XYZ file of C-alpha atoms in Angstrom:
604
model
C 2.044 -7.460 -13.930
C 1.320 -4.685 -16.414
C -1.681 -2.506 -15.788
C -4.016 -2.772 -18.806
C -4.089 0.338 -20.964
C -5.740 1.330 -24.196
C -3.178 1.451 -27.031
C -3.157 1.188 -30.820
C -3.269 -2.614 -30.433
C -5.274 -3.001 -27.218
C -8.724 -1.939 -26.080
C -10.082 -1.510 -22.587
C -13.606 -1.642 -21.154
C -14.243 -0.478 -17.597
C -16.804 -2.589 -15.718
C -17.340 -0.245 -12.760
C -20.876 0.678 -11.803
C -23.835 -0.882 -10.026
C -23.724 -4.666 -9.738
C -26.198 -7.169 -8.304
C -25.104 -8.093 -4.797
C -25.919 -10.923 -2.398
C -24.569 -12.334 0.847
C -23.831 -16.056 0.757
C -26.293 -17.650 3.177
C -25.715 -21.239 2.078
C -22.250 -22.553 1.240
C -23.806 -25.246 -0.950
C -25.498 -22.841 -3.353
C -24.026 -22.049 -6.776
C -25.120 -18.484 -7.579
C -22.933 -18.239 -10.673
C -25.212 -20.669 -12.560
C -27.927 -18.063 -13.073
C -29.043 -14.541 -12.167
C -28.457 -13.679 -8.528
C -31.632 -14.046 -6.500
C -31.413 -10.699 -4.729
C -32.936 -7.236 -4.490
C -29.640 -5.720 -3.368
C -27.261 -3.801 -5.569
C -23.772 -2.519 -4.752
C -21.351 -0.109 -6.399
C -17.961 -1.167 -7.731
C -15.496 0.054 -6.595
C -16.473 0.225 -2.922
C -16.356 -1.832 0.231
C -19.817 -3.214 0.924
C -19.786 -3.014 4.739
C -21.109 0.518 5.255
C -23.502 0.629 2.290
C -26.478 -1.121 3.849
C -28.499 -0.598 7.028
C -28.573 -4.322 7.821
C -25.929 -5.056 10.487
C -25.918 -8.703 9.399
C -24.325 -7.613 6.122
C -21.767 -5.373 7.833
C -20.794 -8.154 10.263
C -20.999 -11.014 7.752
C -18.058 -13.427 7.801
C -17.655 -15.370 4.600
C -18.433 -14.917 0.936
C -20.532 -12.327 -0.862
C -21.441 -12.299 -4.553
C -21.335 -9.620 -7.234
C -22.851 -10.119 -10.674
C -23.428 -8.194 -13.887
C -23.834 -8.863 -17.626
C -20.858 -8.023 -19.849
C -20.789 -7.674 -23.622
C -17.557 -8.309 -25.503
C -16.938 -5.703 -28.233
C -17.539 -7.290 -31.611
C -14.298 -5.855 -32.971
C -12.251 -8.129 -30.729
C -12.389 -11.118 -33.091
C -8.969 -12.762 -33.227
C -7.799 -11.013 -30.050
C -7.157 -12.454 -26.634
C -9.866 -11.379 -24.174
C -8.875 -10.880 -20.546
C -10.698 -10.047 -17.362
C -8.826 -8.192 -14.642
C -9.836 -7.574 -11.010
C -7.759 -4.825 -9.394
C -8.517 -6.179 -5.898
C -10.920 -8.557 -4.162
C -10.610 -8.357 -0.391
C -9.460 -10.908 0.664
C -10.148 -13.751 -1.781
C -11.754 -13.598 -5.202
C -13.346 -16.300 -7.352
C -14.441 -15.349 -10.848
C -17.003 -17.121 -13.015
C -17.770 -16.513 -16.678
C -21.256 -17.957 -17.022
C -20.886 -21.355 -15.321
C -17.096 -21.621 -15.646
C -14.599 -20.814 -12.879
C -11.852 -18.818 -14.600
C -9.821 -17.406 -11.684
C -9.205 -17.672 -7.973
C -6.875 -15.375 -6.056
C -5.979 -14.998 -2.384
C -4.724 -11.589 -1.297
C -6.955 -8.579 -0.949
C -4.834 -5.714 -2.279
C -3.135 -6.902 -5.462
C -4.638 -7.525 -8.910
C -5.298 -10.762 -10.739
C -6.629 -11.634 -14.165
C -7.867 -14.460 -16.367
C -7.709 -15.123 -20.094
C -11.351 -15.830 -20.975
C -10.967 -15.991 -24.752
C -12.216 -19.578 -24.967
C -15.336 -18.823 -22.917
C -16.719 -15.763 -24.710
C -17.345 -14.569 -28.254
C -16.916 -11.076 -29.740
C -20.274 -9.328 -29.880
C -21.721 -11.781 -27.378
C -22.795 -11.286 -23.796
C -21.817 -13.308 -20.750
C -22.762 -13.382 -17.080
C -19.885 -12.287 -14.851
C -20.054 -13.430 -11.229
C -17.391 -12.628 -8.650
C -17.354 -14.120 -5.181
C -15.436 -12.230 -2.507
C -14.471 -13.843 0.787
C -13.487 -11.592 3.705
C -12.166 -14.373 5.968
C -8.773 -13.928 7.619
C -6.836 -16.917 8.944
C -3.312 -17.607 10.109
C -2.293 -18.179 6.470
C -3.653 -14.926 5.033
C -2.064 -11.496 4.796
C -3.139 -9.915 7.094
C -3.780 -12.838 9.451
C -6.786 -13.401 11.668
C -8.955 -16.109 13.195
C -12.604 -17.123 13.137
C -14.641 -18.359 16.059
C -18.246 -19.477 16.382
C -20.436 -17.905 19.066
C -22.852 -19.867 21.240
C -25.746 -18.865 19.007
C -23.937 -20.116 15.900
C -22.667 -16.856 14.447
C -19.218 -16.796 12.882
C -17.054 -14.027 14.300
C -13.881 -12.643 12.736
C -11.030 -11.391 14.924
C -7.769 -9.873 13.795
C -4.739 -8.107 15.217
C -4.561 -5.032 12.997
C -6.023 -1.724 14.108
C -8.181 -0.883 11.100
C -11.597 -2.127 10.011
C -11.737 -5.275 7.903
C -13.506 -3.679 4.956
C -14.230 -6.138 2.159
C -15.603 -6.421 -1.349
C -14.555 -5.149 -4.771
C -12.845 -1.981 -3.596
C -11.073 -1.312 -6.899
C -11.977 -1.448 -10.561
C -12.820 -4.446 -12.739
C -11.762 -4.443 -16.404
C -12.294 -6.284 -19.666
C -9.468 -5.822 -22.139
C -8.022 -7.205 -25.329
C -4.506 -7.877 -26.511
C -3.082 -9.439 -29.679
C -2.239 -13.113 -30.038
C 1.473 -12.232 -29.806
C 1.950 -9.636 -27.122
C 4.004 -8.096 -24.338
C 3.511 -9.860 -21.013
C 5.739 -7.754 -18.748
C 8.275 -4.921 -18.683
C 10.945 -4.230 -16.081
C 12.706 -0.852 -15.957
C 15.726 0.028 -13.796
C 17.225 3.496 -14.074
C 20.531 5.079 -13.158
C 22.453 8.325 -13.487
C 25.866 8.704 -15.128
C 26.559 12.387 -14.719
C 24.090 14.198 -16.975
C 23.165 10.955 -18.734
C 20.330 8.710 -17.647
C 20.668 4.959 -18.034
C 17.584 2.813 -18.540
C 18.014 -0.937 -18.241
C 14.940 -2.625 -19.668
C 13.670 -6.187 -19.965
C 10.632 -7.136 -22.045
C 8.813 -10.440 -21.709
C 6.604 -11.615 -24.585
C 4.327 -14.632 -24.708
C 6.105 -15.932 -27.828
C 9.457 -15.247 -29.496
C 9.208 -12.091 -31.593
C 11.322 -9.067 -32.543
C 11.079 -6.195 -30.041
C 11.715 -2.491 -30.595
C 12.033 -0.028 -27.702
C 11.899 3.768 -27.732
C 12.142 6.343 -24.939
C 10.092 9.519 -25.360
C 10.413 12.660 -23.256
C 7.486 14.588 -21.775
C 6.926 16.337 -25.148
C 6.792 13.057 -27.067
C 10.230 13.481 -28.623
C 12.266 10.307 -29.059
C 15.433 10.535 -26.947
C 16.753 6.963 -27.177
C 15.976 3.718 -28.991
C 17.118 0.108 -29.140
C 16.138 -3.295 -30.476
C 15.840 -6.562 -28.619
C 13.983 -7.689 -25.490
C 16.808 -6.669 -23.149
C 19.191 -3.767 -23.207
C 20.206 -0.348 -21.939
C 19.093 3.027 -23.223
C 21.149 6.171 -22.583
C 19.362 9.520 -22.356
C 21.663 12.516 -22.735
C 20.886 15.672 -20.737
C 18.377 13.663 -18.771
C 15.817 15.326 -16.532
C 15.762 13.239 -13.345
C 12.652 12.393 -11.368
C 12.981 14.287 -8.098
C 10.847 14.545 -4.947
C 8.512 17.460 -5.510
C 9.628 17.798 -9.140
C 8.433 14.767 -11.030
C 9.540 14.215 -14.630
C 8.336 11.177 -16.512
C 9.443 9.537 -19.735
C 7.528 6.987 -21.813
C 9.023 3.633 -22.733
C 7.242 2.538 -25.908
C 7.609 -1.180 -26.583
C 6.644 -2.553 -30.005
C 6.395 -6.236 -30.839
C 6.950 -6.889 -34.554
C 6.023 -9.635 -36.984
C 8.310 -11.131 -39.598
C 7.657 -8.220 -41.975
C 8.519 -5.612 -39.375
C 4.903 -4.589 -38.801
C 3.775 -3.743 -35.273
C 1.521 -6.430 -33.789
C 1.486 -5.099 -30.219
C 2.473 -1.817 -28.634
C 2.606 -0.954 -24.943
C 3.714 2.232 -23.190
C 5.123 2.218 -19.652
C 5.958 5.484 -17.896
C 9.169 5.764 -15.895
C 11.279 8.305 -14.104
C 15.067 8.357 -14.047
C 16.298 8.381 -10.466
C 18.528 6.477 -8.068
C 18.008 5.390 -4.478
C 20.844 4.525 -2.103
C 21.587 4.047 1.585
C 25.022 5.369 2.500
C 26.029 5.141 6.137
C 23.172 6.725 8.085
C 21.860 8.734 5.121
C 19.066 7.990 2.654
C 19.944 9.332 -0.792
C 17.750 10.030 -3.811
C 19.799 10.924 -6.911
C 22.842 11.062 -4.654
C 21.323 13.781 -2.458
C 20.290 13.271 1.195
C 16.540 13.069 1.612
C 14.487 13.627 4.764
C 11.007 12.052 4.801
C 8.118 14.175 6.025
C 4.602 12.834 5.839
C 2.288 10.164 7.098
C 1.153 6.671 7.457
C -2.143 6.727 5.576
C -5.117 4.470 5.023
C -7.492 3.861 2.159
C -10.477 4.786 4.281
C -13.382 7.149 3.664
C -16.979 7.397 4.866
C -19.484 5.031 3.207
C -16.944 3.776 0.630
C -14.672 2.134 3.210
C -11.587 1.101 1.253
C -13.235 1.768 -2.092
C -10.982 3.775 -4.376
C -12.274 7.266 -5.099
C -10.522 9.662 -7.493
C -11.984 12.729 -5.752
C -10.467 11.715 -2.422
C -7.224 10.820 -4.222
C -6.853 14.334 -5.611
C -7.956 16.028 -2.388
C -5.630 13.952 -0.183
C -2.641 14.824 -2.351
C -3.660 18.476 -2.258
C -3.708 18.322 1.541
C -0.281 16.646 1.608
C 1.129 19.373 -0.633
C -0.476 22.079 1.536
C 0.992 20.641 4.730
C 4.479 20.109 3.305
C 4.455 16.304 3.243
C 6.874 14.866 0.709
C 6.122 11.179 1.316
C 3.818 8.532 2.772
C 3.809 4.852 3.645
C 1.131 2.576 2.183
C 0.167 1.384 5.632
C -0.697 -1.420 5.872
C -1.221 -2.893 2.404
C -0.567 -1.988 -1.242
C -2.731 0.953 -2.310
C -4.622 1.232 -5.603
C -2.400 1.622 -8.660
C -4.024 4.979 -9.387
C -2.480 6.237 -6.133
C 0.986 5.094 -7.186
C 0.619 6.692 -10.614
C -0.497 9.965 -9.038
C 2.550 9.918 -6.765
C 4.747 9.317 -9.823
C 3.281 12.337 -11.592
C 3.442 14.660 -8.580
C 6.811 13.767 -7.089
C 5.581 12.243 -3.835
C 7.901 9.606 -2.361
C 6.339 6.278 -1.342
C 7.341 3.528 1.080
C 5.440 0.557 -0.355
C 4.174 -1.972 2.192
C 2.748 -5.472 2.080
C -0.382 -6.484 3.992
C 1.720 -8.292 6.617
C 0.323 -6.552 9.686
C -0.635 -8.478 12.816
C 2.253 -10.936 13.032
C 2.469 -10.240 16.744
C 0.604 -12.324 19.300
C 2.012 -10.276 22.183
C -0.463 -7.590 21.126
C -3.278 -10.131 21.395
C -2.244 -11.045 24.934
C -2.028 -7.390 25.964
C -5.411 -6.407 24.553
C -7.365 -9.476 25.634
C -5.562 -10.324 28.863
C -4.987 -13.874 27.640
C -1.845 -15.957 28.236
C 0.836 -15.105 25.675
C 1.351 -17.461 22.748
C 4.470 -17.858 20.648
C 4.066 -15.753 17.512
C 6.263 -17.915 15.308
C 5.450 -21.623 15.483
C 3.793 -24.381 13.462
C 0.538 -23.775 15.341
C 0.572 -19.992 14.920
C 2.634 -18.292 12.191
C 4.885 -20.890 10.586
C 6.011 -22.078 7.174
C 2.586 -21.807 5.541
C 2.165 -18.251 6.834
C 5.594 -17.333 5.512
C 4.669 -18.824 2.123
C 1.619 -16.536 1.954
C 3.816 -13.623 3.051
C 6.342 -14.433 0.316
C 3.601 -14.460 -2.298
C 2.405 -11.063 -1.084
C 5.946 -9.709 -1.555
C 6.172 -11.192 -5.057
C 2.876 -9.652 -6.117
C 3.683 -6.250 -4.624
C 7.038 -5.986 -6.409
C 5.653 -7.374 -9.672
C 2.986 -4.663 -9.668
C 4.959 -1.636 -8.438
C 8.564 -2.237 -9.545
C 8.513 0.445 -12.281
C 7.126 3.304 -10.178
C 9.814 5.975 -9.587
C 7.884 7.197 -6.534
C 8.499 3.887 -4.764
C 11.867 4.173 -3.016
C 11.660 1.421 -0.414
C 9.876 -1.876 0.259
C 8.381 -2.356 3.730
C 7.690 -6.062 4.149
C 5.870 -5.997 7.526
C 4.349 -3.677 10.093
C 4.974 -4.252 13.808
C 5.899 -7.937 13.730
C 7.056 -9.544 16.951
C 10.679 -9.044 15.930
C 11.936 -9.524 19.485
C 10.500 -13.053 19.788
C 12.247 -16.356 19.256
C 11.703 -17.535 15.688
C 11.520 -14.044 14.179
C 14.867 -14.309 12.433
C 14.116 -17.717 10.973
C 10.796 -16.351 9.706
C 12.079 -13.080 8.220
C 15.544 -13.841 6.868
C 14.259 -15.766 3.808
C 11.729 -13.005 3.125
C 14.394 -10.295 3.144
C 16.519 -12.399 0.788
C 13.533 -12.889 -1.507
C 12.791 -9.146 -1.585
C 16.393 -8.315 -2.497
C 16.449 -11.019 -5.169
C 13.277 -9.685 -6.761
C 14.515 -6.086 -6.616
C 18.152 -5.420 -5.681
C 17.786 -1.692 -6.427
C 15.609 -0.537 -3.514
C 16.285 -0.601 0.245
C 14.226 -2.979 2.386
C 12.674 -2.111 5.736
C 10.045 -3.120 8.288
C 8.255 -1.061 10.934
C 9.275 -2.118 14.450
C 6.736 -2.307 17.260
C 7.380 -0.543 20.589
C 8.100 -3.885 22.311
C 11.122 -4.288 20.023
C 14.151 -2.278 21.124
C 17.752 -2.009 20.002
C 18.593 -4.450 22.796
C 16.171 -7.273 22.001
C 15.254 -6.957 18.302
C 16.418 -10.048 16.403
C 16.105 -8.937 12.767
C 17.154 -5.270 12.493
C 20.591 -6.094 11.076
C 18.947 -7.776 8.057
C 17.417 -4.506 6.813
C 18.753 -1.353 5.146
C 16.668 1.262 6.978
C 15.249 0.941 10.486
C 11.672 2.191 10.714
C 10.387 2.374 14.284
C 6.839 3.052 15.485
C 7.034 4.982 18.744
C 4.294 6.373 21.001
C 6.079 7.844 24.027
C 3.655 10.324 25.511
C 0.628 8.328 24.409
C 0.819 4.624 25.257
C 3.886 5.128 27.474
C 4.291 8.137 29.819
C 0.792 9.261 28.889
C 0.380 12.946 29.704
C 4.017 13.303 30.828
C 5.696 14.754 27.773
C 8.956 15.675 29.530
C 9.513 12.035 30.434
C 8.284 10.908 27.019
C 10.812 13.122 25.247
C 13.693 11.672 27.296
C 12.496 8.108 26.664
C 12.223 8.729 22.925
C 15.649 10.312 22.572
C 17.283 7.481 24.497
C 15.446 4.899 22.411
C 16.503 6.446 19.097
C 20.112 6.882 20.229
C 20.139 3.194 21.121
C 19.074 2.154 17.615
C 21.569 4.544 16.016
C 24.475 3.427 18.177
C 23.765 -0.287 17.851
C 23.160 -0.576 14.117
C 24.688 2.502 12.427
C 21.888 2.650 9.876
C 19.372 5.298 8.826
C 16.493 5.505 11.287
C 13.013 6.719 10.533
C 10.143 7.201 12.954
C 7.448 5.606 10.828
C 4.637 6.178 13.351
C 4.086 8.661 16.180
C 0.807 10.226 17.171
C -1.879 10.895 19.755
C -5.627 10.348 19.532
C -7.381 13.703 19.341
C -11.033 14.697 19.355
C -11.509 17.785 17.164
C -12.876 20.638 19.203
C -11.837 19.219 22.585
C -9.693 21.781 24.427
C -7.917 22.221 27.749
C -5.577 24.685 29.447
C -3.401 21.758 30.535
C -1.708 18.785 28.874
C -4.876 16.712 28.775
C -4.735 13.701 26.413
C -7.313 13.677 23.605
C -7.334 17.491 23.344
C -6.061 19.420 20.350
C -3.573 21.199 22.642
C -2.121 17.872 23.737
C -1.689 16.680 20.152
C 0.267 19.869 19.429
C 2.449 19.536 22.531
C 2.982 15.820 21.827
C 4.233 16.525 18.298
C 6.524 19.309 19.518
C 8.110 17.019 22.124
C 8.699 14.340 19.498
C 10.190 16.832 17.070
C 12.644 18.165 19.650
C 13.915 14.640 20.191
C 14.057 13.913 16.457
C 16.140 16.976 15.743
C 18.848 15.829 18.153
C 19.352 12.474 16.353
C 21.752 12.803 13.427
C 20.909 9.343 12.034
C 17.197 10.161 11.737
C 16.103 10.387 8.092
C 12.386 10.955 8.440
C 9.181 11.410 10.393
C 5.792 9.987 9.460
C 2.939 11.042 11.698
C 0.301 8.463 12.499
C -2.076 9.232 10.900
C -2.966 11.406 7.941
C -6.688 11.202 8.777
C -8.933 9.522 11.321
C -10.023 6.068 10.172
C -12.459 3.303 11.025
C -11.467 0.377 13.250
C -13.222 -2.707 14.574
C -15.786 -2.412 17.357
C -13.719 -2.078 20.511
C -13.715 -0.255 23.826
C -10.188 0.834 22.875
C -11.537 2.833 19.911
C -14.561 5.134 20.071
C -15.707 5.762 16.512
C -12.368 4.608 15.140
C -8.780 5.722 15.463
C -8.559 9.472 16.103
C -4.827 10.010 15.601
C -5.344 11.791 12.293
C -4.215 15.371 11.884
C -7.246 15.599 9.599
C -10.651 14.225 10.504
C -12.045 11.333 8.499
C -13.887 13.955 6.418
C -10.505 15.726 5.839
C -11.067 18.765 8.075
C -7.803 19.959 9.659
C -7.160 19.745 13.370
C -4.843 22.320 14.947
C -1.921 19.884 14.511
C -2.207 20.127 10.735
C -1.331 23.828 10.839
C 1.583 23.149 13.191
C 2.999 20.470 10.907
C 2.690 22.836 7.961
C 4.816 25.401 9.810
C 7.462 22.746 10.483
C 7.514 20.876 7.162
C 7.105 23.485 4.451
C 10.492 25.151 5.089
C 12.353 21.822 5.147
C 11.977 20.839 1.489
C 13.355 17.353 2.106
C 16.230 18.598 4.282
C 16.859 17.568 7.859
C 16.215 20.104 10.645
C 18.615 20.694 13.506
C 17.978 21.484 17.199
C 18.760 25.159 16.518
C 16.338 25.450 13.619
C 19.140 25.401 11.043
C 19.549 22.652 8.465
C 22.005 19.940 9.408
C 24.908 19.228 7.116
C 24.014 16.036 5.316
C 27.342 15.064 3.797
């Protein structure tokens, strides 16, 4: 799905701002039929949970309503008029006046509706969007709803971050011509000093297509005609980690007289990604990931996208020497992906499939274990929702050069019976949709090289490991031995690249001790050092992502006091001592792998 942009043939109106807001108190009401009966207002984009002082709004389970008037520009006569919602967490229903025009399930990917027949240029309409925050066994992420003795509906879920909801990303009104581009797919390669650009253009009706590639100065460097083909760019400047270079693919749709009726520009970078043996290669060169699992999480806004935090977070990643991050545990806003494209930050792009592990439920609640994969728990209908999440992720992000790998799940119960039957079709689907990028998942600590049932299906093995925190807490000598043995087991069993996609220790800023006391800043430093010593002895290791970039909010739980504190920055982005230590380790690496002696390992 192409992101709407303003071009010579298309116009774009941003609908962000203050909207009327109401919590659905009666499922039988139809608030879209008139002005919302409410005194509340809410900003878009933002999660609504932390905006108000009423705990009933924060804890509400079900639908909320946003509403605002929208005027269609009068110059759009004869154009198609579309409404696009960048995200509605977790289900969105859209009404134009009294008419339902769209419904979408999935809280982190965009959807849109052609509303041409329901509006008129120069006229105004009432836009109402309902957002439902409910999680069930057939949503991504999954969850369950219970009813308390006093009749309140209560949401539970298995992921360790707060279930922020609402319109957390932008809403748009845009126009496009009657005959137009629907989609563009770009796949790049390198042939010596020449870049190859395979392109495919989908239009809504048969029409001549012209394609041009422009360099960063706007100079045409290649051109072709037809909806499918290959461009060759001589003396190409590749997109590299830390040294981004972007080209423009300009696509023109022509009428019978050769006049342009639609024009769309899609940016791309020329680069290759490959797994060879136990190495991860970008442009044929070994790459070592340094960085974080992150979250879209800030005070007051929740998961609401904020350009100021976007810029500041990337500045902090550059300062600390991070060359990459994982979109844990859902697709991030498209503005984040575009920023990574422009600044040469490598991205592991993840679906919202987190919580497919009922062993975690049993451990946290002390309840009898249930089978994770079954008709009653996570079965065919869950997998269908998971497959749709994969389709929408790849459709949105397939052209981003920063995206080098698809992560289709975080910490599933991959050691349980039924895991292979559940995941094998999803891996095949991912490779069918995009055969050019490696596929991975992040393995939970319960899954080892001895009992994991799906690792052989994937290209890169990402493992989340917390030796020294959840296991061997406070005993870092033992933790280091456990970790090294664990990683050597994965390397010896599967012969694939291994990445530690999570490791970290909760840390209260300002808490200190002379000894290895968990929760202190000294312990976080010692914990990271022990992990790094083990990492540097594993030749197959291709990366390290600390959990987490910054502290983040979680559900109310005795296991989390004020949220998850594993960040090396506080939630307000103040550095803990660990941030300075990581900077000393990562800045000299430059994407190369360290060795136990402090030298750089040979990577060929």
